[in-house]
C-alpha angles and dihedrals in degrees: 000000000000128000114226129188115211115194116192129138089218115085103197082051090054097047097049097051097037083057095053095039088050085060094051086062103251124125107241120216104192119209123186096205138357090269096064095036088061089052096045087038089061097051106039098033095215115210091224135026118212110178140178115237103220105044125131131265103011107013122198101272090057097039092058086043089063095049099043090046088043086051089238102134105176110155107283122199109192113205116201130184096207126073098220128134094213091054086044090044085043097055097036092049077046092059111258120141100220148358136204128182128233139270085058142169116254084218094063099044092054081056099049089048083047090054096045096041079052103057096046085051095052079055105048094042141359097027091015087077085069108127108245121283128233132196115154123317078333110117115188114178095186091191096052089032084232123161121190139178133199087342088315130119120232121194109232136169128224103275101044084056091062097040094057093039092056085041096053094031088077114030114204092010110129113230122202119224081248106050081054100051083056104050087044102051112027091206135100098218107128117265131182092245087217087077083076084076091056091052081050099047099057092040084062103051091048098052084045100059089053088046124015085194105057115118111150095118104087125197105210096200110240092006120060138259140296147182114264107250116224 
């Protein structure tokens, strides 16, 4: 069983979805505003986030800002009420693992939890007794999700984890928006594949400000992405 921290202002909304989370087997830790999540987060230690975007006080943006600058990367699920890409690009360059829009299935958003809890739990155990991989000055330590390069750490969540590890797994190999998309996220729920750009994007950035020079993700234009060979 997983504890999960939802985090709405509106109340009908958070019965409804605690109820069906609850069936799905999970404990539910309800939260009214960011304020209040960070306070019960701190306590409880959830082992998933999933916040509304507009709330008072603290909303989600802000919310998954404090934890990421805090280093704190539990799987984060941004909802959003409205259906916009630049809310979606804002929460996931934030940080953030996931988005869905509202109004959403209940049954969808259960899939998308499963998928993320899945993947921390390949890492911190099963896959995650892998020995550390090396390409490059390109460190990956699959059991700490640490990502290092040239001797650097670099903070990553799970999904940019995934994302550099299927990248650097296979050197010169061209990737589609959409095989990446399906090695990252382990669920069949429908995603606009250009979403892939905004993973990369902040991958990118990331690996840039340890090191100004970095430049072994490559964009094919029309095509995808792939790891710089030799």
């Amino acid at each position: 069983m997983s504890t999960l921290l939802l985090i709405d202002d509106d109340p009908a909304l958070l019965e409804v979805v605690s109820l069906a989370l609850e069936d799905a087997g999970h404990q539910v830790l309800c939260a009214k505003d960011g304020l209040e999540a960070l306070r019960m987060h701190e306590q409880s230690r959830p082992g998933l986030i999933v916040s509304d975007v507009n709330m008072p006080r603290l909303d989600g943006f802000a919310l998954c800002r404090k934890l990421r600058q805090a280093g704190d990367f539990t799987p984060l699920i941004l909802l959003t009420s409205r259906d916009n890409e630049v809310d979606e690009a804002l929460g996931l360059e934030l940080g953030a693992d996931d988005y869905i829009s509202k109004p959403f299935s209940t049954r969808i958003l259960v899939a998308r939890i499963t998928a993320l809890l899945r993947r921390d739990e390949l890492r911190r155990g099963g896959q995650a007794r892998q020995s550390r991989f090396v390409q490059g000055a390109l460190e990956l330590d699959p059991e700490r999700l640490e990502c290092r390069y040239g001797g650097l750490l670099v903070q990553v969540t799970v999904t940019e984890f995934r994302l550099i590890e299927a990248l650097a797994r296979r050197p010169g190999v061209l990737f589609t928006r959409d095989q990446l998309l399906r090695q990252i996220r382990d669920d069949d729920c429908i995603v606009v594949d250009r979403i892939i750009d905004t993973y990369v994007r902040r991958l990118r950035r990331k690996l840039e400000a340890v090191s100004p020079s970095f430049s072994e993700i490559e964009t094919v234009i029309g095509m995808g992405y792939r790891w710089r060979d030799g």
